[in-house]
PDB file of C-alpha atoms in Angstrom:
ATOM      1  CA  ALA W   1     -13.928   3.684  -4.600  1.00 73.00           C
ATOM      2  CA  GLN W   2     -10.189   4.081  -4.798  1.00 80.00           C
ATOM      3  CA  ARG W   3      -8.166   4.169  -1.626  1.00 89.00           C
ATOM      4  CA  VAL W   4      -4.486   4.595  -0.814  1.00 94.00           C
ATOM      5  CA  THR W   5      -3.025   3.365   2.455  1.00 95.00           C
ATOM      6  CA  GLN W   6       0.332   4.342   3.901  1.00 96.00           C
ATOM      7  CA  PRO W   7       0.580   2.440   7.171  1.00 95.00           C
ATOM      8  CA  GLU W   8       3.556   4.285   8.653  1.00 95.00           C
ATOM      9  CA  LYS W   9       3.197   7.872   9.824  1.00 94.00           C
ATOM     10  CA  LEU W  10       6.885   8.163  10.620  1.00 96.00           C
ATOM     11  CA  LEU W  11       9.898   6.210   9.480  1.00 97.00           C
ATOM     12  CA  SER W  12      13.206   6.983  11.102  1.00 97.00           C
ATOM     13  CA  VAL W  13      16.432   5.478   9.740  1.00 97.00           C
ATOM     14  CA  PHE W  14      20.134   6.129   9.962  1.00 97.00           C
ATOM     15  CA  LYS W  15      22.092   7.563   7.069  1.00 97.00           C
ATOM     16  CA  GLY W  16      23.236   4.785   4.775  1.00 97.00           C
ATOM     17  CA  ALA W  17      20.489   2.389   5.832  1.00 97.00           C
ATOM     18  CA  PRO W  18      17.945   1.022   3.360  1.00 97.00           C
ATOM     19  CA  VAL W  19      14.549   2.659   3.188  1.00 97.00           C
ATOM     20  CA  GLU W  20      11.158   1.233   2.271  1.00 97.00           C
ATOM     21  CA  LEU W  21       8.033   3.364   2.422  1.00 98.00           C
ATOM     22  CA  LYS W  22       4.932   1.240   2.114  1.00 97.00           C
ATOM     23  CA  CYS W  23       1.923   2.005  -0.048  1.00 97.00           C
ATOM     24  CA  ASN W  24      -1.089  -0.188  -0.692  1.00 96.00           C
ATOM     25  CA  TYR W  25      -4.034   0.690  -2.853  1.00 95.00           C
ATOM     26  CA  SER W  26      -7.501  -0.482  -3.701  1.00 92.00           C
ATOM     27  CA  TYR W  27      -8.877   0.240  -7.130  1.00 86.00           C
ATOM     28  CA  SER W  28     -10.999  -1.775  -9.489  1.00 80.00           C
ATOM     29  CA  GLY W  29      -9.376  -0.648 -12.721  1.00 78.00           C
ATOM     30  CA  SER W  30      -5.813  -0.299 -13.933  1.00 79.00           C
ATOM     31  CA  PRO W  31      -4.115   2.056 -11.509  1.00 81.00           C
ATOM     32  CA  GLU W  32      -1.908   4.987 -12.278  1.00 87.00           C
ATOM     33  CA  LEU W  33       0.360   5.381  -9.287  1.00 91.00           C
ATOM     34  CA  PHE W  34       2.711   8.109  -8.205  1.00 93.00           C
ATOM     35  CA  TRP W  35       4.995   9.084  -5.355  1.00 96.00           C
ATOM     36  CA  TYR W  36       5.091  12.747  -4.388  1.00 96.00           C
ATOM     37  CA  VAL W  37       7.555  14.346  -1.986  1.00 96.00           C
ATOM     38  CA  GLN W  38       7.284  17.470   0.116  1.00 95.00           C
ATOM     39  CA  TYR W  39      10.497  18.873   1.559  1.00 95.00           C
ATOM     40  CA  SER W  40      10.284  21.200   4.522  1.00 91.00           C
ATOM     41  CA  ARG W  41       8.183  24.274   3.688  1.00 83.00           C
ATOM     42  CA  GLN W  42       8.154  23.497  -0.015  1.00 88.00           C
ATOM     43  CA  ARG W  43       5.365  22.551  -2.351  1.00 90.00           C
ATOM     44  CA  LEU W  44       4.618  18.960  -3.258  1.00 93.00           C
ATOM     45  CA  GLN W  45       6.490  17.695  -6.258  1.00 93.00           C
ATOM     46  CA  LEU W  46       6.423  14.502  -8.230  1.00 93.00           C
ATOM     47  CA  LEU W  47       9.122  12.033  -7.293  1.00 94.00           C
ATOM     48  CA  LEU W  48       8.276   9.204  -9.656  1.00 91.00           C
ATOM     49  CA  ARG W  49       5.450   7.444 -11.466  1.00 87.00           C
ATOM     50  CA  HIS W  50       4.988   3.734 -11.949  1.00 83.00           C
ATOM     51  CA  ILE W  51       4.731   3.789 -15.723  1.00 77.00           C
ATOM     52  CA  SER W  52       8.188   5.307 -16.126  1.00 77.00           C
ATOM     53  CA  ARG W  53      10.046   2.606 -14.188  1.00 76.00           C
ATOM     54  CA  GLU W  54      12.641   5.219 -13.445  1.00 81.00           C
ATOM     55  CA  SER W  55      14.999   5.826 -10.562  1.00 83.00           C
ATOM     56  CA  ILE W  56      14.901   9.348  -9.179  1.00 86.00           C
ATOM     57  CA  LYS W  57      17.376  10.446  -6.507  1.00 91.00           C
ATOM     58  CA  GLY W  58      18.103   6.754  -5.969  1.00 92.00           C
ATOM     59  CA  PHE W  59      14.449   5.913  -5.269  1.00 95.00           C
ATOM     60  CA  THR W  60      12.544   3.208  -7.117  1.00 94.00           C
ATOM     61  CA  ALA W  61       9.022   1.857  -6.830  1.00 94.00           C
ATOM     62  CA  ASP W  62       7.582  -1.239  -8.398  1.00 88.00           C
ATOM     63  CA  LEU W  63       3.905  -1.800  -8.950  1.00 89.00           C
ATOM     64  CA  ASN W  64       2.814  -5.190  -7.635  1.00 90.00           C
ATOM     65  CA  LYS W  65      -0.718  -5.790  -8.833  1.00 88.00           C
ATOM     66  CA  GLY W  66      -1.002  -9.101  -7.007  1.00 90.00           C
ATOM     67  CA  GLU W  67      -0.306  -7.450  -3.666  1.00 92.00           C
ATOM     68  CA  THR W  68      -1.830  -4.102  -4.742  1.00 93.00           C
ATOM     69  CA  SER W  69       1.291  -2.365  -3.550  1.00 94.00           C
ATOM     70  CA  PHE W  70       3.608   0.376  -4.769  1.00 95.00           C
ATOM     71  CA  HIS W  71       6.344   0.565  -2.156  1.00 97.00           C
ATOM     72  CA  LEU W  72       9.077   3.182  -2.439  1.00 96.00           C
ATOM     73  CA  LYS W  73      12.627   1.978  -1.881  1.00 96.00           C
ATOM     74  CA  LYS W  74      16.113   3.342  -1.643  1.00 97.00           C
ATOM     75  CA  PRO W  75      19.160   1.222  -0.807  1.00 97.00           C
ATOM     76  CA  PHE W  76      21.117   3.910   1.077  1.00 97.00           C
ATOM     77  CA  ALA W  77      19.290   6.786   2.747  1.00 97.00           C
ATOM     78  CA  GLN W  78      20.757  10.288   2.735  1.00 97.00           C
ATOM     79  CA  GLU W  79      20.012  13.118   5.156  1.00 96.00           C
ATOM     80  CA  GLU W  80      18.573  15.187   2.329  1.00 96.00           C
ATOM     81  CA  ASP W  81      15.911  12.507   1.816  1.00 97.00           C
ATOM     82  CA  SER W  82      14.188  13.652   5.002  1.00 97.00           C
ATOM     83  CA  ALA W  83      10.745  14.796   3.895  1.00 97.00           C
ATOM     84  CA  MET W  84       7.066  13.880   3.758  1.00 96.00           C
ATOM     85  CA  TYR W  85       6.272  11.256   1.136  1.00 97.00           C
ATOM     86  CA  TYR W  86       2.840  10.727  -0.346  1.00 96.00           C
ATOM     87  CA  CYS W  87       1.655   7.840  -2.440  1.00 96.00           C
ATOM     88  CA  ALA W  88      -1.092   8.773  -4.901  1.00 94.00           C
ATOM     89  CA  LEU W  89      -3.456   7.033  -7.265  1.00 92.00           C
ATOM     90  CA  ARG W  90      -5.188   8.605 -10.205  1.00 87.00           C
ATOM     91  CA  ASP W  91      -8.757   7.693 -10.963  1.00 75.00           C
ATOM     92  CA  GLY W  92      -8.933   7.173 -14.711  1.00 67.00           C
ATOM     93  CA  TYR W  93     -12.601   8.055 -14.901  1.00 67.00           C
ATOM     94  CA  GLY W  94     -12.724  11.354 -13.099  1.00 63.00           C
ATOM     95  CA  ASN W  95      -9.017  12.025 -13.156  1.00 75.00           C
ATOM     96  CA  LYS W  96      -9.086  12.635  -9.449  1.00 81.00           C
ATOM     97  CA  LEU W  97      -5.763  12.228  -7.709  1.00 86.00           C
ATOM     98  CA  VAL W  98      -6.233  10.433  -4.384  1.00 89.00           C
ATOM     99  CA  PHE W  99      -3.483  10.559  -1.781  1.00 92.00           C
ATOM    100  CA  GLY W 100      -2.517   8.436   1.155  1.00 93.00           C
ATOM    101  CA  ALA W 101      -1.998   9.909   4.614  1.00 93.00           C
ATOM    102  CA  GLY W 102       1.701  10.374   4.006  1.00 95.00           C
ATOM    103  CA  THR W 103       4.852   9.091   5.710  1.00 96.00           C
ATOM    104  CA  ILE W 104       7.445  11.335   7.287  1.00 96.00           C
ATOM    105  CA  LEU W 105      10.925  10.021   6.553  1.00 98.00           C
ATOM    106  CA  ARG W 106      13.577  11.130   8.986  1.00 97.00           C
ATOM    107  CA  VAL W 107      17.179  10.257   8.176  1.00 97.00           C
ATOM    108  CA  LYS W 108      19.504  10.561  11.131  1.00 96.00           C
ATOM    109  CA  SER W 109      23.238  11.100  10.912  1.00 92.00           C
TER     110      SER W 109
ATOM    111  CA  ASP H   1       5.530  33.934 -13.963  1.00 57.00           C
ATOM    112  CA  ALA H   2       4.599  30.566 -15.372  1.00 66.00           C
ATOM    113  CA  GLY H   3       3.226  28.012 -12.961  1.00 92.00           C
ATOM    114  CA  ILE H   4       0.572  27.716 -10.330  1.00 95.00           C
ATOM    115  CA  THR H   5       0.296  30.290  -7.580  1.00 95.00           C
ATOM    116  CA  GLN H   6      -1.867  30.598  -4.508  1.00 97.00           C
ATOM    117  CA  SER H   7      -2.791  33.638  -2.512  1.00 96.00           C
ATOM    118  CA  PRO H   8      -2.618  34.541   0.231  1.00 97.00           C
ATOM    119  CA  ARG H   9       0.200  32.434   1.640  1.00 95.00           C
ATOM    120  CA  TYR H  10      -1.005  32.966   5.193  1.00 97.00           C
ATOM    121  CA  LYS H  11      -4.404  33.974   6.493  1.00 97.00           C
ATOM    122  CA  ILE H  12      -5.892  34.367   9.936  1.00 98.00           C
ATOM    123  CA  THR H  13      -9.638  34.794  10.113  1.00 97.00           C
ATOM    124  CA  GLU H  14     -12.354  34.680  12.709  1.00 97.00           C
ATOM    125  CA  THR H  15     -15.004  32.034  13.111  1.00 98.00           C
ATOM    126  CA  GLY H  16     -18.038  32.793  11.001  1.00 97.00           C
ATOM    127  CA  ARG H  17     -16.279  34.978   8.466  1.00 97.00           C
ATOM    128  CA  GLN H  18     -16.195  34.276   4.771  1.00 97.00           C
ATOM    129  CA  VAL H  19     -12.753  33.825   3.285  1.00 98.00           C
ATOM    130  CA  THR H  20     -11.616  33.101  -0.263  1.00 98.00           C
ATOM    131  CA  LEU H  21      -8.402  31.391  -1.245  1.00 98.00           C
ATOM    132  CA  MET H  22      -7.163  32.081  -4.735  1.00 98.00           C
ATOM    133  CA  CYS H  23      -5.462  29.761  -7.199  1.00 98.00           C
ATOM    134  CA  HIS H  24      -4.116  30.734 -10.598  1.00 97.00           C
ATOM    135  CA  GLN H  25      -2.321  28.588 -13.205  1.00 96.00           C
ATOM    136  CA  THR H  26      -0.718  29.645 -16.461  1.00 94.00           C
ATOM    137  CA  TRP H  27      -0.581  26.310 -18.312  1.00 88.00           C
ATOM    138  CA  SER H  28      -4.233  26.155 -19.384  1.00 87.00           C
ATOM    139  CA  HIS H  29      -4.533  22.802 -17.638  1.00 91.00           C
ATOM    140  CA  SER H  30      -8.113  21.611 -17.766  1.00 91.00           C
ATOM    141  CA  TYR H  31      -8.172  19.935 -14.340  1.00 92.00           C
ATOM    142  CA  MET H  32      -7.727  21.799 -11.092  1.00 95.00           C
ATOM    143  CA  PHE H  33      -7.997  20.570  -7.512  1.00 95.00           C
ATOM    144  CA  TRP H  34      -8.216  21.822  -3.972  1.00 97.00           C
ATOM    145  CA  TYR H  35      -6.787  19.744  -1.138  1.00 97.00           C
ATOM    146  CA  ARG H  36      -6.426  20.298   2.550  1.00 97.00           C
ATOM    147  CA  GLN H  37      -3.433  18.892   4.388  1.00 94.00           C
ATOM    148  CA  ASP H  38      -3.822  17.790   7.988  1.00 92.00           C
ATOM    149  CA  LEU H  39      -1.571  15.663  10.163  1.00 84.00           C
ATOM    150  CA  GLY H  40      -2.796  12.117  10.255  1.00 81.00           C
ATOM    151  CA  HIS H  41      -5.081  12.612   7.263  1.00 85.00           C
ATOM    152  CA  GLY H  42      -2.622  13.496   4.555  1.00 87.00           C
ATOM    153  CA  LEU H  43      -4.077  15.305   1.584  1.00 92.00           C
ATOM    154  CA  ARG H  44      -7.832  15.180   1.262  1.00 94.00           C
ATOM    155  CA  LEU H  45      -9.626  16.334  -1.849  1.00 93.00           C
ATOM    156  CA  ILE H  46     -12.155  19.103  -1.263  1.00 96.00           C
ATOM    157  CA  TYR H  47     -13.326  19.943  -4.780  1.00 96.00           C
ATOM    158  CA  TYR H  48     -12.064  19.537  -8.275  1.00 94.00           C
ATOM    159  CA  SER H  49     -12.860  20.910 -11.679  1.00 94.00           C
ATOM    160  CA  ALA H  50     -12.572  19.273 -15.095  1.00 91.00           C
ATOM    161  CA  ALA H  51     -12.965  22.512 -17.055  1.00 92.00           C
ATOM    162  CA  ALA H  52     -14.417  25.995 -16.805  1.00 93.00           C
ATOM    163  CA  ASP H  53     -17.898  25.853 -15.279  1.00 93.00           C
ATOM    164  CA  ILE H  54     -17.537  22.159 -14.393  1.00 94.00           C
ATOM    165  CA  THR H  55     -16.883  21.353 -10.746  1.00 95.00           C
ATOM    166  CA  ASP H  56     -17.421  18.329  -8.542  1.00 93.00           C
ATOM    167  CA  LYS H  57     -17.171  17.385  -4.909  1.00 93.00           C
ATOM    168  CA  GLY H  58     -14.263  15.522  -3.470  1.00 91.00           C
ATOM    169  CA  GLU H  59     -13.925  13.725  -0.181  1.00 90.00           C
ATOM    170  CA  VAL H  60     -14.517  16.650   2.209  1.00 95.00           C
ATOM    171  CA  PRO H  61     -16.603  19.350   0.467  1.00 97.00           C
ATOM    172  CA  ASP H  62     -18.843  20.482   3.348  1.00 97.00           C
ATOM    173  CA  GLY H  63     -18.411  24.140   4.241  1.00 97.00           C
ATOM    174  CA  TYR H  64     -16.620  24.995   0.994  1.00 98.00           C
ATOM    175  CA  VAL H  65     -17.706  26.500  -2.290  1.00 98.00           C
ATOM    176  CA  VAL H  66     -15.776  26.690  -5.557  1.00 98.00           C
ATOM    177  CA  SER H  67     -16.249  28.327  -8.911  1.00 96.00           C
ATOM    178  CA  ARG H  68     -14.407  28.197 -12.201  1.00 97.00           C
ATOM    179  CA  SER H  69     -15.492  30.912 -14.572  1.00 96.00           C
ATOM    180  CA  LYS H  70     -12.078  30.956 -16.276  1.00 95.00           C
ATOM    181  CA  THR H  71      -9.786  28.030 -16.979  1.00 95.00           C
ATOM    182  CA  GLU H  72      -6.856  29.616 -15.173  1.00 96.00           C
ATOM    183  CA  ASN H  73      -8.582  30.459 -11.888  1.00 97.00           C
ATOM    184  CA  PHE H  74     -10.113  28.195  -9.276  1.00 98.00           C
ATOM    185  CA  PRO H  75     -11.018  30.073  -6.083  1.00 98.00           C
ATOM    186  CA  LEU H  76     -12.055  28.245  -2.920  1.00 98.00           C
ATOM    187  CA  THR H  77     -14.461  29.981  -0.543  1.00 98.00           C
ATOM    188  CA  LEU H  78     -15.181  29.109   3.045  1.00 97.00           C
ATOM    189  CA  GLU H  79     -18.666  30.495   3.483  1.00 95.00           C
ATOM    190  CA  SER H  80     -18.596  30.649   7.282  1.00 97.00           C
ATOM    191  CA  ALA H  81     -15.210  29.624   8.603  1.00 98.00           C
ATOM    192  CA  THR H  82     -14.974  27.179  11.503  1.00 98.00           C
ATOM    193  CA  ARG H  83     -11.989  26.195  13.641  1.00 97.00           C
ATOM    194  CA  SER H  84     -12.018  22.735  12.073  1.00 97.00           C
ATOM    195  CA  GLN H  85     -11.125  24.386   8.772  1.00 98.00           C
ATOM    196  CA  THR H  86      -7.777  25.475  10.136  1.00 97.00           C
ATOM    197  CA  SER H  87      -5.420  23.718   7.755  1.00 97.00           C
ATOM    198  CA  VAL H  88      -2.946  24.089   4.933  1.00 96.00           C
ATOM    199  CA  TYR H  89      -4.699  24.280   1.582  1.00 97.00           C
ATOM    200  CA  PHE H  90      -3.091  23.212  -1.663  1.00 96.00           C
ATOM    201  CA  CYS H  91      -4.266  23.883  -5.160  1.00 97.00           C
ATOM    202  CA  ALA H  92      -3.114  21.670  -8.022  1.00 95.00           C
ATOM    203  CA  SER H  93      -3.567  21.408 -11.762  1.00 93.00           C
ATOM    204  CA  THR H  94      -3.013  18.719 -14.344  1.00 90.00           C
ATOM    205  CA  ASP H  95      -3.525  17.926 -17.982  1.00 84.00           C
ATOM    206  CA  PRO H  96      -5.191  14.500 -18.158  1.00 73.00           C
ATOM    207  CA  GLY H  97      -4.799  14.264 -21.901  1.00 70.00           C
ATOM    208  CA  ARG H  98      -1.514  12.460 -21.439  1.00 64.00           C
ATOM    209  CA  MET H  99      -1.171   9.141 -19.667  1.00 60.00           C
ATOM    210  CA  ASN H 100       0.384   9.367 -16.236  1.00 59.00           C
ATOM    211  CA  THR H 101       0.745  13.091 -16.384  1.00 75.00           C
ATOM    212  CA  GLU H 102       1.736  14.622 -13.092  1.00 83.00           C
ATOM    213  CA  ALA H 103      -0.143  17.179 -11.038  1.00 89.00           C
ATOM    214  CA  PHE H 104       1.547  20.471 -10.237  1.00 92.00           C
ATOM    215  CA  PHE H 105       0.970  22.046  -6.857  1.00 95.00           C
ATOM    216  CA  GLY H 106       0.859  25.562  -5.561  1.00 95.00           C
ATOM    217  CA  GLN H 107       2.939  26.585  -2.580  1.00 94.00           C
ATOM    218  CA  GLY H 108       0.008  26.286  -0.192  1.00 95.00           C
ATOM    219  CA  THR H 109      -2.074  28.627   1.946  1.00 96.00           C
ATOM    220  CA  ARG H 110      -1.870  28.267   5.696  1.00 96.00           C
ATOM    221  CA  LEU H 111      -5.272  29.221   7.096  1.00 98.00           C
ATOM    222  CA  THR H 112      -5.927  29.709  10.790  1.00 97.00           C
ATOM    223  CA  VAL H 113      -9.467  30.178  12.049  1.00 97.00           C
ATOM    224  CA  VAL H 114      -9.654  31.686  15.522  1.00 97.00           C
TER     225      VAL H 114
END
């Protein structure tokens, strides 16, 4: 069965510091991986997906199949990045979207 | 309005009562999901549906019932609410026909069982 692990419940950094939110997965097939973000009292929204290899709001994430990881990175954190971040994996068979436990990112001024 | 909407936004109910959370989407997405969000557990899948009249259990289905008579609606019913079902519930929809398509979420329903 697929599984997504986010080991950090809370990550607190200072403004301007680099950020790395960790995500590891277990899945027997070819994974489809996503990062979702939830700002305070807002609905979840897609931040980025691995297939696009894009940078959104300065965030990037690279799929490392050898390490089964999909860590989210940003070189310089901003206060507006403070939010809950979820890593998610889509099951290609049932199209279920499985989420990790989430990491709260707190950017201090 | 286009999108995915949940109702009610907030609900307080008593233990043992039946309560239904509504979810409506306007995109005609085939897949719909119900998640509950709890601190320390993240988002856990309760039930999902691949199409009208097709539903399947997720990770934590006990105590919940779903139906999908129309593509656009996916109500979630707590048959006899318990305090452990106090949570924030999110509905989502997606169109799996495209690779790496994203899921769209409702604004959530905060349910308190007293």
